[in-house]
XYZ file of C-alpha atoms in Angstrom:
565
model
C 103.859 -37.317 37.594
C 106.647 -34.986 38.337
C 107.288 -33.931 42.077
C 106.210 -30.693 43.320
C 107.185 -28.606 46.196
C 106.451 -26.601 49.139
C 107.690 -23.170 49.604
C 107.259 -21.234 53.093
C 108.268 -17.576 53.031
C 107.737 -14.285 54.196
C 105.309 -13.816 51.548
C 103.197 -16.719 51.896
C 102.766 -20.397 51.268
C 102.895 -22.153 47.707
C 102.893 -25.376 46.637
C 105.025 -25.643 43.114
C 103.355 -27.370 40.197
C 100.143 -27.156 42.029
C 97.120 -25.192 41.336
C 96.858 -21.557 42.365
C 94.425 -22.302 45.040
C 97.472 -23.999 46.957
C 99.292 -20.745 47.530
C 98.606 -18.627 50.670
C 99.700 -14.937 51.068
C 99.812 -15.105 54.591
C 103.252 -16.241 56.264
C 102.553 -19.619 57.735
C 104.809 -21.029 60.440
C 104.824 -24.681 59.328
C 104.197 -26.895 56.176
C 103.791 -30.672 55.490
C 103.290 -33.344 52.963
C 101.271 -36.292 54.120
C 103.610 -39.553 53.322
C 102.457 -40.558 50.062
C 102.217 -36.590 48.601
C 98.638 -36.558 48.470
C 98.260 -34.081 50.670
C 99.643 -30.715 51.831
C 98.935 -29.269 55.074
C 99.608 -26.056 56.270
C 98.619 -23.090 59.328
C 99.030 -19.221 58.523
C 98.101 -17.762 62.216
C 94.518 -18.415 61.526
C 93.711 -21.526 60.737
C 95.226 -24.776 59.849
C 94.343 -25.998 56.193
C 94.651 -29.085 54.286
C 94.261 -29.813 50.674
C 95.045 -32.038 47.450
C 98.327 -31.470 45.815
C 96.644 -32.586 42.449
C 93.783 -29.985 42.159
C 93.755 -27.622 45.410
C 90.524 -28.371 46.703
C 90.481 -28.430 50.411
C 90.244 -31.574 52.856
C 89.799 -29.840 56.368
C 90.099 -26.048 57.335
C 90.832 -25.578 61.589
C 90.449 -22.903 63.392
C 93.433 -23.303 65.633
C 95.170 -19.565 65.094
C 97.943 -20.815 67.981
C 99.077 -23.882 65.363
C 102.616 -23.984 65.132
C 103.359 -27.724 64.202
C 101.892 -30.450 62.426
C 101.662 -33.685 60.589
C 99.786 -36.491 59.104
C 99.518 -40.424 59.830
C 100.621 -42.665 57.812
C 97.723 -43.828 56.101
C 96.040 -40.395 56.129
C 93.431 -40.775 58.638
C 94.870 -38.413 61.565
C 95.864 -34.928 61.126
C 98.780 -34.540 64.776
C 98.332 -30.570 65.902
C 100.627 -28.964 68.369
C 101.113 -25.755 69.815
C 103.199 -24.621 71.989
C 101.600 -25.137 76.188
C 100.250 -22.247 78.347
C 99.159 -22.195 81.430
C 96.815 -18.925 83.064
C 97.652 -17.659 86.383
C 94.604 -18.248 87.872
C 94.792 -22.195 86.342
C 95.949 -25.244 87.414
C 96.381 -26.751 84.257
C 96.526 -25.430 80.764
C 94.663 -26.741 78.116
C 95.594 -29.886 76.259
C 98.122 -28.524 73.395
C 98.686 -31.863 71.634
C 95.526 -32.355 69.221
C 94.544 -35.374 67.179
C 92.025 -34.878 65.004
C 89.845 -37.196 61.818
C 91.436 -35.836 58.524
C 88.348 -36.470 56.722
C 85.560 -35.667 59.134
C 87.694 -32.715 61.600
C 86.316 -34.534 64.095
C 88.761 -34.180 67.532
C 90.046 -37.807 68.251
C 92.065 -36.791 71.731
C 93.736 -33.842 73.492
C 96.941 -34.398 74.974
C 99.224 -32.594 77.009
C 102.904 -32.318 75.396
C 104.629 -29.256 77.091
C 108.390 -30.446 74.959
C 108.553 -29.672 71.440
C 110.645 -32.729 71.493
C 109.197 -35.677 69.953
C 105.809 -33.616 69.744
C 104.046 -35.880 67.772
C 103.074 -39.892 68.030
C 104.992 -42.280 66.062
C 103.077 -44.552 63.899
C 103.873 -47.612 62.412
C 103.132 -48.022 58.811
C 99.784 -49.368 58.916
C 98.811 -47.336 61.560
C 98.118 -50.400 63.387
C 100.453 -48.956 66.341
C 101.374 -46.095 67.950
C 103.814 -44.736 70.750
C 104.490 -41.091 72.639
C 106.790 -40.608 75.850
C 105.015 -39.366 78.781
C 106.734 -38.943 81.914
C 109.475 -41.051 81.567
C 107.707 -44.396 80.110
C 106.195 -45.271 76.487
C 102.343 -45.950 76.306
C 101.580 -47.629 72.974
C 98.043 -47.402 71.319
C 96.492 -49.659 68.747
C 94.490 -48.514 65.967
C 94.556 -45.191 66.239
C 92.285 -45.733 69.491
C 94.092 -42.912 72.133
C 91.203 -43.440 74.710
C 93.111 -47.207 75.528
C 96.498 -47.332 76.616
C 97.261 -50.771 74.961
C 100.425 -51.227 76.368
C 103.280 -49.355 78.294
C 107.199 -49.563 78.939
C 108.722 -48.205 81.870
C 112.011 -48.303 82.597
C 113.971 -46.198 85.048
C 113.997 -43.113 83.195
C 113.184 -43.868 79.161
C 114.473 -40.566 77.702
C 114.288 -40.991 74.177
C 112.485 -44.041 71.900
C 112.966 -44.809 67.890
C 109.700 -47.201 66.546
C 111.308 -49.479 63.554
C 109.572 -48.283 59.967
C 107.678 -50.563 58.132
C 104.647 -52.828 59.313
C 104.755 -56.095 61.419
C 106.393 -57.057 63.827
C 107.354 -53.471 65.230
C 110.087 -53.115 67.169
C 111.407 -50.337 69.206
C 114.744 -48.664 70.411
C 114.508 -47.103 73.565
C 117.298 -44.489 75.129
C 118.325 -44.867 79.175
C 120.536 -42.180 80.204
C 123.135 -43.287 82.906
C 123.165 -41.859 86.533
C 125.575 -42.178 89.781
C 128.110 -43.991 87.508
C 125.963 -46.507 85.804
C 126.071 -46.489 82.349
C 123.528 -45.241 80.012
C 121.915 -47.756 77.568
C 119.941 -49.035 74.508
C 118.108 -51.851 74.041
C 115.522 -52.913 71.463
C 112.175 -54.808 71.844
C 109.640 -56.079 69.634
C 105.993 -55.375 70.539
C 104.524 -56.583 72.848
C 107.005 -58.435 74.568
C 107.994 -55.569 76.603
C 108.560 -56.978 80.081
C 110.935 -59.694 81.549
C 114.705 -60.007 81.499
C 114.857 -61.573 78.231
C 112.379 -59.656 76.400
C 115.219 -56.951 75.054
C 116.832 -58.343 71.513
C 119.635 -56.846 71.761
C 121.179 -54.665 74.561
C 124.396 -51.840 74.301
C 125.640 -49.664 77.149
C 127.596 -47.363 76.893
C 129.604 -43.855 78.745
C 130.019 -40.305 77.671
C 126.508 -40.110 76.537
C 124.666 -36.868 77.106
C 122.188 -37.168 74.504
C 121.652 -40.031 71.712
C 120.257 -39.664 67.829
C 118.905 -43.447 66.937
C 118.358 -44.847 63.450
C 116.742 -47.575 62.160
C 117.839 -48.971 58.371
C 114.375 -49.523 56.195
C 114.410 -52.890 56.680
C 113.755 -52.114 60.658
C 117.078 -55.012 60.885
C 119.415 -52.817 62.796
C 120.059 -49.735 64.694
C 122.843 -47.013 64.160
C 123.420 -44.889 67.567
C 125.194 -41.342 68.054
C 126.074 -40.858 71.173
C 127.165 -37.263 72.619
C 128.681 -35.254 75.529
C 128.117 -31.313 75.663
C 131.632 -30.872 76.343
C 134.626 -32.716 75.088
C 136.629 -32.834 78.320
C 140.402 -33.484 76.797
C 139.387 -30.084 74.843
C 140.235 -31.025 71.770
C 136.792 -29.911 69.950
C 134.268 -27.637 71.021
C 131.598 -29.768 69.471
C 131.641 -32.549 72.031
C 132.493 -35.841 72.151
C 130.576 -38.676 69.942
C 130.935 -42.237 69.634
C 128.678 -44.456 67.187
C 127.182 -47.745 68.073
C 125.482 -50.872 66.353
C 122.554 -52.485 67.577
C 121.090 -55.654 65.799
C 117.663 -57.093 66.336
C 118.884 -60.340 66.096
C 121.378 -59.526 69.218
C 124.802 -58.064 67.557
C 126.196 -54.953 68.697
C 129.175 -53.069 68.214
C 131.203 -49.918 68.693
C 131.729 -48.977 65.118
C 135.666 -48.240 64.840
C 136.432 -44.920 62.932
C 139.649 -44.601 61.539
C 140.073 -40.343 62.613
C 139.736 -38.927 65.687
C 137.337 -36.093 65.902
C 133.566 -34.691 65.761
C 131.074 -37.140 63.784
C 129.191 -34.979 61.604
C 126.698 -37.381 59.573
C 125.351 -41.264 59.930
C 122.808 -41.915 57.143
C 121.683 -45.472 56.253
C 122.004 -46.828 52.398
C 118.517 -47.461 51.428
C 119.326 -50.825 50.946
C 120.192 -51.205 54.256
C 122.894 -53.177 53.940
C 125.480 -50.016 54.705
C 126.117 -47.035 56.052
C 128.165 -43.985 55.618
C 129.535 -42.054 58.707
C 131.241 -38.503 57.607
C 133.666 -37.756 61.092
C 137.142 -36.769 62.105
C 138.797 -32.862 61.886
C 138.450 -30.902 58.956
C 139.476 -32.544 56.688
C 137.028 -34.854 57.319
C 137.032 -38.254 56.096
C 134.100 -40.230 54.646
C 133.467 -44.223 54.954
C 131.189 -47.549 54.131
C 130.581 -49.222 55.989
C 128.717 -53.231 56.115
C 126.279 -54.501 58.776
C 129.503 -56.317 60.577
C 130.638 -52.387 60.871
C 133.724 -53.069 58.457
C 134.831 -50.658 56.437
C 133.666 -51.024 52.545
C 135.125 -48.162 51.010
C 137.086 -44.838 51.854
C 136.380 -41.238 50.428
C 139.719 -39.893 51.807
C 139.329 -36.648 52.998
C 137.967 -33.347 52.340
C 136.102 -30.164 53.657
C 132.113 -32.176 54.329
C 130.246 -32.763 57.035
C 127.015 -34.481 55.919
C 126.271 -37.155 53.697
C 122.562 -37.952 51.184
C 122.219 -40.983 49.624
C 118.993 -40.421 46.963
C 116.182 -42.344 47.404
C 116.991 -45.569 44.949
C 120.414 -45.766 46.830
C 122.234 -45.624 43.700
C 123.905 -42.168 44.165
C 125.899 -40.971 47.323
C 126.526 -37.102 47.738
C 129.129 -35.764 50.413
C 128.434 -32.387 51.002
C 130.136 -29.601 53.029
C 127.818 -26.828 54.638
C 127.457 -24.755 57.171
C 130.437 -22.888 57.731
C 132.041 -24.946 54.539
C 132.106 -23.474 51.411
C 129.128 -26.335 49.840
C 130.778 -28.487 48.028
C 128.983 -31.257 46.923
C 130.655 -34.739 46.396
C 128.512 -36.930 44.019
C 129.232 -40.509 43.680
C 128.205 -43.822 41.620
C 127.191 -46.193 45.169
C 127.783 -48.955 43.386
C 130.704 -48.659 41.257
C 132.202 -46.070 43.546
C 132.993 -43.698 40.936
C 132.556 -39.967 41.467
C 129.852 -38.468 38.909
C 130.446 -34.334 39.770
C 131.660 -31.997 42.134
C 129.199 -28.669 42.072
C 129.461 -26.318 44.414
C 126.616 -24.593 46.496
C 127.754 -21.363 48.093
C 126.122 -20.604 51.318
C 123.281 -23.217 51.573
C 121.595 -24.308 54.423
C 119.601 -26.761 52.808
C 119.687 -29.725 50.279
C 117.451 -32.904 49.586
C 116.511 -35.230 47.226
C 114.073 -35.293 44.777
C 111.797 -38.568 44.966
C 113.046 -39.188 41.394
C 116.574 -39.723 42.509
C 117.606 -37.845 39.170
C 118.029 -33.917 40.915
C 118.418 -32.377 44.380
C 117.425 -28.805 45.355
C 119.867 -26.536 47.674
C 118.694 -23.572 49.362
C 119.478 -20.605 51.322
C 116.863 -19.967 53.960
C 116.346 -17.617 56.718
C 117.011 -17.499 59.691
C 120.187 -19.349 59.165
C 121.045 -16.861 56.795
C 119.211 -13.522 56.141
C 120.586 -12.760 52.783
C 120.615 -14.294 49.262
C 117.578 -16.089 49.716
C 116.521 -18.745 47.252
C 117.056 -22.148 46.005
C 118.391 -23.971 43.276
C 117.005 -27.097 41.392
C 119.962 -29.624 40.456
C 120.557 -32.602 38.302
C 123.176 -34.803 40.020
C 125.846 -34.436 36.790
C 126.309 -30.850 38.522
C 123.596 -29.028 35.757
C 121.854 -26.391 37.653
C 118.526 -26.254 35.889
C 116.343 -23.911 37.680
C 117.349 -20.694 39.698
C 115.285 -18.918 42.161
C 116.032 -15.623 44.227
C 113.283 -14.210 46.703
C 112.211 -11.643 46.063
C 114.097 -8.010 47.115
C 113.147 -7.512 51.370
C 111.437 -11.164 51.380
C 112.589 -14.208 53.315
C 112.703 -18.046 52.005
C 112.171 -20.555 55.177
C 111.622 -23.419 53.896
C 111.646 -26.017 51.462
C 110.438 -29.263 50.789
C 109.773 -31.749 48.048
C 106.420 -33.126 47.349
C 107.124 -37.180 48.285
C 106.024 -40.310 46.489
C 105.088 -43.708 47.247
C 107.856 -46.219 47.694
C 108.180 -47.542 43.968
C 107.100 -44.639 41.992
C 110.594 -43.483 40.727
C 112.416 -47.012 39.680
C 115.904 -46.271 39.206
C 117.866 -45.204 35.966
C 121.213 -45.765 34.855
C 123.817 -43.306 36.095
C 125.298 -40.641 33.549
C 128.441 -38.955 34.379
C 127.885 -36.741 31.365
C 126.216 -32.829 32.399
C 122.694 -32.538 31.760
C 122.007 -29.881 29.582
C 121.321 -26.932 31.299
C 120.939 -22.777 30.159
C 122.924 -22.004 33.383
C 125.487 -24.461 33.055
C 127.472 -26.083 36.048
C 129.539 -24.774 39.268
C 132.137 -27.412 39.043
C 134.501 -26.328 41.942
C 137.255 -24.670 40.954
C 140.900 -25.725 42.509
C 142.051 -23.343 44.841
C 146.234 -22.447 45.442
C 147.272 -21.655 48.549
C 148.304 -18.072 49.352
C 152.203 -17.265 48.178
C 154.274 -14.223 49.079
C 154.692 -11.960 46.442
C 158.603 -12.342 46.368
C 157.924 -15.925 45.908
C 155.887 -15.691 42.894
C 158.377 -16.449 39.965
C 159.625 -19.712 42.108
C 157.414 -22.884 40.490
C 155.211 -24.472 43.178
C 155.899 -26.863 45.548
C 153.683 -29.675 46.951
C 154.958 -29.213 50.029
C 153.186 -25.891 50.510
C 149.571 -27.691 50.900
C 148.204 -27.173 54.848
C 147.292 -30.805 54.976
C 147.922 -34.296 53.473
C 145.123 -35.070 51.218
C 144.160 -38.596 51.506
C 142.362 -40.217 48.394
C 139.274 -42.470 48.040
C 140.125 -46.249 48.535
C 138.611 -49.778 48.258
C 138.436 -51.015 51.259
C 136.468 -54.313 50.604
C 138.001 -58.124 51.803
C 139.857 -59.199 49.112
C 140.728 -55.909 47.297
C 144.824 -54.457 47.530
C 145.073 -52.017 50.650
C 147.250 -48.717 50.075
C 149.321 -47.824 52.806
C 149.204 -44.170 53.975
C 152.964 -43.880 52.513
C 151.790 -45.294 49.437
C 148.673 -43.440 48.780
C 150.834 -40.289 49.859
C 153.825 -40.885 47.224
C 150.555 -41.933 44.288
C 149.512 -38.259 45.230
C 153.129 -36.657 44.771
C 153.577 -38.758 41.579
C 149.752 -37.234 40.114
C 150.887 -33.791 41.270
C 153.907 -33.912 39.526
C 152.368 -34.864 36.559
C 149.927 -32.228 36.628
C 152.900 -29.480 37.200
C 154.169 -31.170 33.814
C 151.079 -31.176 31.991
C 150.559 -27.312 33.028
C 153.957 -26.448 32.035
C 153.721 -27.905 28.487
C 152.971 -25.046 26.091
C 149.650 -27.061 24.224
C 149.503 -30.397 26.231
C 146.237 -31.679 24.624
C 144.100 -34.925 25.574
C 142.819 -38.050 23.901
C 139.998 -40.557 22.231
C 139.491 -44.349 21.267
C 139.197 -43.143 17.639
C 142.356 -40.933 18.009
C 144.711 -43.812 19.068
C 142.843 -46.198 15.790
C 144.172 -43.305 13.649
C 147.765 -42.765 15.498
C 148.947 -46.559 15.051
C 149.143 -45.629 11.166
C 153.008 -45.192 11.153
C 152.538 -43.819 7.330
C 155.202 -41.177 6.394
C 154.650 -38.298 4.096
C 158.091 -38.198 3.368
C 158.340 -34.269 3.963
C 159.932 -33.597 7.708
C 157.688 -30.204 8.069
C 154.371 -32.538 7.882
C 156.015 -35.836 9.767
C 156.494 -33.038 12.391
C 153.127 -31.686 12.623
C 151.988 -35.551 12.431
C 153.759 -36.312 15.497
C 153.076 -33.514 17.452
C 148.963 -34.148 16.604
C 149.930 -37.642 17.733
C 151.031 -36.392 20.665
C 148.451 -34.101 21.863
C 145.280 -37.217 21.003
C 147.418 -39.132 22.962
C 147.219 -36.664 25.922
C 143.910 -36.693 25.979
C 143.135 -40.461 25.565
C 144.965 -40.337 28.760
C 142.637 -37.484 30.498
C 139.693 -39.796 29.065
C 141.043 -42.362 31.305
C 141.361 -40.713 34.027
C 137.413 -39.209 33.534
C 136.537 -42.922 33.471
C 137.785 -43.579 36.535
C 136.109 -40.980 37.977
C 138.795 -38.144 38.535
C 137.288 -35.012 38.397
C 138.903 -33.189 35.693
C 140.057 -29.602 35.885
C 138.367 -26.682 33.280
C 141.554 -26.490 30.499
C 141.329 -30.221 30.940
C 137.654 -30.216 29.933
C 138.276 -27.616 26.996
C 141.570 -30.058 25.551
C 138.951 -32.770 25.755
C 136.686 -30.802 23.421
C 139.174 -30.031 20.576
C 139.507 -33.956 19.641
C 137.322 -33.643 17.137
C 139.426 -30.765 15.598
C 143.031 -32.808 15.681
C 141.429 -35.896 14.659
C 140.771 -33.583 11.236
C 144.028 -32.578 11.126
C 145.648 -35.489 11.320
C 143.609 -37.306 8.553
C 144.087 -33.956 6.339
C 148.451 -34.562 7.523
C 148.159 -37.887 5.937
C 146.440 -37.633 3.148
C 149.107 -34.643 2.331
C-alpha cells in the first residue's frame, strides 16, 4: 500500500488516498494517525470522530465539542482526549479535562485532571502493558491500561519532566530534576519497577545552566541524548540561550558530548539504528556532525546555512535542512557511504517529514507560521518534486501529516543519486555571488570576497587521514581556482568512461584542420570525465556543469566521425 495523508485546513479535514467519507468540511483543530495507520482520528468543534484509513467507515463518533487534542494507544485500545481546563466561579473544581476512553466500545475508562498542555497525554509503552503521567511533581505508573490502580509511583524532589524508553520489556525511564539554591539539576534513568533505593538509578548526569531539558531515547531504548537550556545566554553572545548536550547510558556511561563550534544547538536526532547521532549547532554557518555511542565524532558536514536534521525512516538517507528564517535548503546525503545525493531547495517552509517509504519527503508552508503561499510539496529525495499543491485563494493549510506504517513495511532500497523523473523538474539551489560595486564589475572575482570560510564535509572516523583547518582551507582555494578556470574557458566541456576508451586512440588523419578538431573533442570528453568524477564523489555539480555533462553523447559522435575522416 502506498501512504496517505492528513490535511487540516481552513476548509476542512481530508485524509489523501482515502475514501471521500474521510474528508470533513468543517475546520477541525487537531488530527491523528493511530501508530500503525489504521486509524485516523479527528474533532471539528462538534464532535470527535474516528475512522478506517482503508474504507472510511467510522470507529467511534464523541460528542466532546470543547476537544482540542488527541491521540491513540499503542495497540489501539484507548482513544487520550484533552481539552483545555475551566473552572466556574461558583466551583471549586472544574471538571476532569483529561479523558480516556474504549476505542471500540466509547466507553469512558477515567477522567483526569491535566490543567498543562504539557505532556497532556499518558505515555505508553509498546504493548500497552505500562503507562506513566506527571502529577504534581512525581510519576504514577499504571499497568494494563487499568487508571483506577496506581501501580507504582516515583517521587523525587521536584520530577519536572520524564521520557519512557520505546519498545516493550524491560521499560525504562528518564526522569528531569531541575536544580535549586545552587544544587545542580539532574537526570537519571531507571528501569521499572526498581524505582526506589540509592542504587536503583542506571545511570546518573548532573548538570548547570539548565532551564529546561528535551530527552531522547535511541529505538533500541540503550541510551539517552539530553538538551539542556538557559532562557538567556548570560555572556550575550546569542539571543537563543545557552545549550549543552549530554549522554546518558543505561548501562551507566555518561558524557558531555564535545562540539567542535561554539554557539546555539539547533537539532539532535537519533540514527534509526541507534548506533549514532547527528547534532546540527554552532553560528550560522552552522556545522553538522556524527557522532558514535562513545560521543566521538564519525563524520563532519562542514558548514552551511541549516538548523535541523531528518534521517528517513530505514536510516539510510540523512537530510540537513535550513528553515525558518533560512532560505530551505535541503542537504541530502547517502548515511552510509557519506555521499551527498541532492541539494533542493524549499522556499519558505515550515514543515518537512518523511514518508514511511523512505523514498520521498513532503515540505509545506502552513499557517500560522506563515499566512501566505500555503501548500505543500511531495518530494523524491534525488531533489524531483513530483506533486505540487497550493490552497486554495483566501484558505489556510495547518497541517500535515503522513499516514504511518508498521515497523517493517517499507524495507529499504538502494540509493540513486540520479533525479527521479518528474513533470516539474528539480530546485537544485542555485550558487549565489556576493554583492559587488558596480565600479568593480569588470575586475575578475576574488575568493577573498566570501563573508565566511566555508568548511567542507570530512571523515572523521579512527583510522581515516584528518584535514587540518589550513589544509581543508587551501583544498577549497585550489577547487575555486579551478572553477574560475573552468568558467573562463570559452567551451570547457566534461567527460565519460566510453569517451576516455575512444581518446587513447592516438590515430592521425594526417590533415592538421581535423588533428585539431580531434584534440580539442579530446579535450572537452576529458573535461567532463573529470566533472563525472567529481559527481561520484558526491559534489554537487553546478547547472552549465550538468548541461556539458549532457552533450557527451554528441562529441563522442564527433570524434568517431573525426577519425574515420
Amino acid at each position: 500500500n502506498a501512504p496517505g495523508a492528513g490535511l487540516r485546513g481552513s476548509d476542512g479535514t481530508a485524509l489523501l488516498s482515502g475514501p471521500p467519507s474521510c474528508e470533513d468540511s468543517r475546520s477541525s483543530r487537531c488530527v491523528s494517525f493511530s501508530r500503525d495507520g489504521t486509524l485516523f482520528g479527528w474533532c471539528n468543534g462538534l464532535n470527535v470522530s474516528v475512522v478506517k484509513s482503508s474504507d472510511g467507515s467510522v470507529v467511534s463518533t464523541l460528542d466532546l465539542p470543547k476537544t482540542s487534542l488527541l491521540d491513540f494507544s499503542p495497540l489501539n485500545n484507548v482513544l487520550a482526549t484533552w481539552q483545555p481546563y475551566s473552572k466556574p466561579k461558583d466551583s471549586v473544581q472544574g471538571e476532569a479535562n483529561l479523558q480516556l476512553w474504549d476505542l471500540w466500545s466509547g466507553q469512558l475508562i477515567k477522567a483526569l485532571y491535566q490543567k498543562k498542555v504539557d505532556s497532556w497525554c499518558p505515555s505508553w509503552s509498546e504493548d500497552e502493558k505500562l503507562s506513566v503521567r506527571s502529577v504534581n511533581n512525581e510519576l504514577h505508573f499504571y499497568e494494563n491500561n487499568d487508571f483506577n490502580v496506581i501501580a507504582n509511583k516515583l517521587h523525587m524532589q521536584k520530577v519536572s519532566d520524564f521520557a519512557l524508553s520505546p519498545g516493550g520489556q524491560p521499560n525504562k525511564v528518564a526522569v528531569y530534576v531541575p536544580g535549586s539554591k545552587g544544587a545542580p539539576s539532574f537526570v537519571r534513568l531507571y528501569q521499572y519497577p526498581v524505582l526506589g533505593g540509592p542504587t536503583a538509578a542506571l545511570a546518573n548526569k548532573s548538570f548547570f545552566k539548565a532551564d529546561r531539558v528535551s530527552m531522547q531515547w535511541n529505538k533500541k531504548a540503550s541510551a539517552v541524548l539530553v538538551t539542556a537550556s538557559t532562557e538567556v545566554d548570560k555572556s550575550g553572545a546569542s539571543y537563543y540561550g545557552e545549550q549543552t548536550l549530554h549522554f546518558l547510558s543505561a548501562s551507566g556511561e555518561t558524557a558531555l558530548v564535545q562540539l567542535q563550534k561554539t554557539g546555539p544547538i539547533y537539532d539532535v536526532v537519533w540514527s534509526p539504528n541507534s548506533s549514532e547521532f547527528c547534532v546540527v549547532y554552532g553560528f550560522m554557518p552552522a556545522k553538522a556532525t556524527v557522532y558514535s555511542l562513545k560521543c566521538d565524532p564519525l563524520f563532519d558536514f562542514g558548514t552551511g546555512p541549516r538548523n535541523a536534521a531528518y534521517y528517513s525512516p530505514q536510516g539510510h538517507i540523512l537530510v540537513l535542512a535550513g528553515f525558518g528564517n533560512l532560505r530551505g535548503q535541503m542537504e541530502v546525503w547517502d548515511a552510509k557511504k557519506y555521499k551527498q545525493v541532492s541539494k533542493p531547495q524549499a522556499p519558505d517552509a515550515t514543515h518537512f517529514s518523511w514518508c514511511p517509504d523512505g523514498e520521498h519527503v513532503v515540505t509545506a508552508t502552513c499557517s500560522p507560521r506563515l499566512r501566505v503561499s500555503n501548500g505543500y510539496k511531495i518530494w523524491h529525495y534525488t531533489g524531483s518534486v513530483l506533486l505540487k499543491q497550493d490552497a486554495a485563494a483566501g484558505s489556510e493549510l495547518w497541517e500535515v501529516r503522513w499516514q504511518p506504517f508498521p515497523e517493517g513495511s517499507f524495507p529499504e532500497r538502494a540509493i540513486k543519486y540520479q533525479a527521479a523523473p518528474s513533470d516539474l523538474g528539480t530546485t537544485e539551489a542555485t550558487p549565489t555571488q556576493a554583492y559587488r560595486p558596480p565600479a568593480m564589475r569588470h575586475l575578475p572575482a576574488t575568493p577573498s570576497s566570501k563573508l565566511h570560510e566555508e568548511e567542507l564535509p570530512q571523515n572523521l572516523r579512527p583510522g581515516e587521514k584528518r584535514i587540518s583547518k589550513a589544509a581543508l582551507k587551501n583544498q577549497q582555494k585550489r577547487e575555486n581556482k579551478k572553477a574560475a578556470k573552468q568558467e573562463a574557458k570559452p567551451e570547457p566541456e566534461p567527460p565519460s568512461d566510453s569517451a576516455l576508451s575512444i581518446s587513447q586512440s592516438k590515430l592521425s588523419s594526417g590533415d592538421p584542420e581535423t588533428d585539431r578538431k580531434i584534440k580539442n573533442v579530446k579535450k572537452k570528453l576529458k573535461a567532463i570525465e573529470e566533472l563525472k568524477d567529481q559527481q561520484a564523489s558526491g559534489k554537487v555539480l553546478q547547472k552549465n556543469q550538468l548541461e556539458k555533462l549532457q552533450k557527451e553523447d554528441q562529441l563522442l559522435k564527433e570524434l568517431e566521425e573525426l577519425q574515420i575522416c
